[in-house]
Coordinates of C-alpha atoms in Angstrom, one line a residue:
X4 CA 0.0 0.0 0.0
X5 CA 2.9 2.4 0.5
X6 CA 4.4 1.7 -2.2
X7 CA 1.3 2.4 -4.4
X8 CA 1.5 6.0 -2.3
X9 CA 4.9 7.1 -3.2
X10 CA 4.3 6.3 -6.9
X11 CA 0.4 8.5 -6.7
X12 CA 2.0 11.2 -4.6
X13 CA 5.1 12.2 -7.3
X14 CA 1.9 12.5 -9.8
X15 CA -0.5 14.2 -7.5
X16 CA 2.3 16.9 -6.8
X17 CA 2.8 17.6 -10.8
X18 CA -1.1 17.6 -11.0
X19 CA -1.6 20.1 -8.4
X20 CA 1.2 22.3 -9.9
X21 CA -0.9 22.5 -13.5
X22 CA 2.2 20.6 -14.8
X23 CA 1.9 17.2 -17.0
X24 CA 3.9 15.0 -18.5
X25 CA 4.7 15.0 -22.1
X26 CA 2.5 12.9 -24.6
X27 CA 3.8 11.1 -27.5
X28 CA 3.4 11.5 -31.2
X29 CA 1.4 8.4 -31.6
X30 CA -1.1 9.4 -28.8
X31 CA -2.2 12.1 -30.2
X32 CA -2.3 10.1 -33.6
X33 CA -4.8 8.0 -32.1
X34 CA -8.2 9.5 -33.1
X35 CA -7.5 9.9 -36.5
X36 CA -6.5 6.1 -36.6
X37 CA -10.0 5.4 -35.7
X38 CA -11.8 7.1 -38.1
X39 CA -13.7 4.5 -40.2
X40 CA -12.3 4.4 -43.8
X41 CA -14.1 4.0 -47.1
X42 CA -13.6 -0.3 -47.0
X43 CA -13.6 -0.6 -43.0
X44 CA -17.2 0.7 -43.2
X45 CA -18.5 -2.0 -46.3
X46 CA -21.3 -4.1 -45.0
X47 CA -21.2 -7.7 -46.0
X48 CA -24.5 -9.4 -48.4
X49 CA -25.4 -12.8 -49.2
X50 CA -26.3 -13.4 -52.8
X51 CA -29.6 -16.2 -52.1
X52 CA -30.7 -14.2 -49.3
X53 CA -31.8 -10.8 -51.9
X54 CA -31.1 -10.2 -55.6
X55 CA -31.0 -6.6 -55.0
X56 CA -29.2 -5.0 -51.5
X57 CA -30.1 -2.1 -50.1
X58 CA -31.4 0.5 -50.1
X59 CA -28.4 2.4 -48.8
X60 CA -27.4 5.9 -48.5
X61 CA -24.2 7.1 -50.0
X62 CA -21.8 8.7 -47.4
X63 CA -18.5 10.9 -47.6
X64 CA -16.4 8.0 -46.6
X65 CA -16.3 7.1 -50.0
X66 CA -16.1 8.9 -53.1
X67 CA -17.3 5.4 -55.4
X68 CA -19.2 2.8 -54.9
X69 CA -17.3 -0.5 -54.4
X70 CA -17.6 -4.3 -54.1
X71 CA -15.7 -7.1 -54.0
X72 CA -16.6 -10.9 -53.5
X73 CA -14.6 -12.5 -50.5
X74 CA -16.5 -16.3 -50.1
X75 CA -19.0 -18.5 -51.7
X76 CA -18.8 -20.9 -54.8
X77 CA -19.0 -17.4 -57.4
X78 CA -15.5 -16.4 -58.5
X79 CA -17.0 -13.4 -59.5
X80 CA -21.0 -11.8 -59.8
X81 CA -22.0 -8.6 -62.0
X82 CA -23.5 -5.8 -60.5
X83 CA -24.4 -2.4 -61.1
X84 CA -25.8 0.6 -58.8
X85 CA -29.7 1.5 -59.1
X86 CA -29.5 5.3 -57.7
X87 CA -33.8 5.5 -56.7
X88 CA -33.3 9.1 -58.2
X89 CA -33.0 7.1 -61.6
X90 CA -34.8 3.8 -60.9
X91 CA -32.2 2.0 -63.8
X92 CA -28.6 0.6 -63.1
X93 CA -25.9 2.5 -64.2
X94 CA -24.4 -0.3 -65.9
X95 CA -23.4 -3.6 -65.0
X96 CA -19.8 -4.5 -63.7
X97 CA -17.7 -8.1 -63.6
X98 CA -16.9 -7.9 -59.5
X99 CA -14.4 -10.2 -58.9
X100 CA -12.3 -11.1 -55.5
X101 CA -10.5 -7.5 -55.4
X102 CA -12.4 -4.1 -54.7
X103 CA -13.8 -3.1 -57.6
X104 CA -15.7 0.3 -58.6
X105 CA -19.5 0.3 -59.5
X106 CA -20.3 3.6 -59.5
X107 CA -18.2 6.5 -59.7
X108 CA -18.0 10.3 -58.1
X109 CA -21.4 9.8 -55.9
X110 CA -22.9 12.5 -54.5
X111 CA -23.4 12.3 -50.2
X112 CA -26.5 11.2 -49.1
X113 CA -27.8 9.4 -52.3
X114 CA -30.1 6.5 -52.4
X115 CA -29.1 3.5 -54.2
X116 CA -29.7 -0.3 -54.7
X117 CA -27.2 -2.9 -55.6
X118 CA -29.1 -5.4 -58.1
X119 CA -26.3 -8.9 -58.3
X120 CA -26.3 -12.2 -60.2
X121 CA -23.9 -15.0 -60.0
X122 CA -22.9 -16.6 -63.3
X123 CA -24.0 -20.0 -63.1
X124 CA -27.3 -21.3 -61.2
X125 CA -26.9 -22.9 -57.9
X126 CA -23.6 -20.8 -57.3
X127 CA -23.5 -18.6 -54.0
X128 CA -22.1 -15.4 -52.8
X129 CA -20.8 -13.4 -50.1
X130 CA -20.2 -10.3 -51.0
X131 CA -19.3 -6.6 -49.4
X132 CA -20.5 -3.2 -50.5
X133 CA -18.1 -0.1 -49.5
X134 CA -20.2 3.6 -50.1

């Protein structure tokens, strides 16, 4: 207990003086590491449960639309982007294991859909969008 004390009391003094001790670079790096980026905020779809995703709402993480495929028996699935403002996909797009752009230069806060097939019957899907 006394020695828990002397280590509070050195620290107490400091306090009570307004003085602190220095902080590191990478503390006060911190917050910005935690932001959410463009990929770390993609929600993950099952192609069998929906043919179309959504709707979603565009956000300023991301300037495109993007998708990628990461499990399932699909090596790839086409997609496109149905912005409600339109009611038509944009055009379809071969979306493939890496991140791939469906839709490009979105504006904040726009409603879309994300209409998906698989290229043979039976196959399945798991799939993540990134807006």
């Amino acid at each position: 207990m006394t020695t828990r004390f002397a280590r509070a009391l050195p620290v107490a003094l400091l306090m009570a003086l307004g003085l602190t001790a220095p902080t590191t670079a990478s503390a006060s790096a911190a917050p910005a590491a935690t932001a959410t980026s463009c990929y770390g905020g993609a929600v993950t779809v099952h192609y069998g449960d929906a043919l179309e995703f959504g709707p979603y709402w565009t956000t300023s993480r991301c300037n495109d639309i993007n998708m990628r495929v990461i499990g399932g028996t699909a090596d790839y699935v086409n997609a496109c982007v149905k912005f409600a403002k339109y009611g038509t996909c944009n055009h379809w797009t071969r979306v493939g294991r890496s991140w791939t752009t469906i839709a490009t230069d979105v504006l904040d806060d726009s409603k879309f859909t994300v209409p998906a097939g698989v290229p043979l019957e039976g196959d399945d899907a798991v799939m993540q969008i990134a807006y």
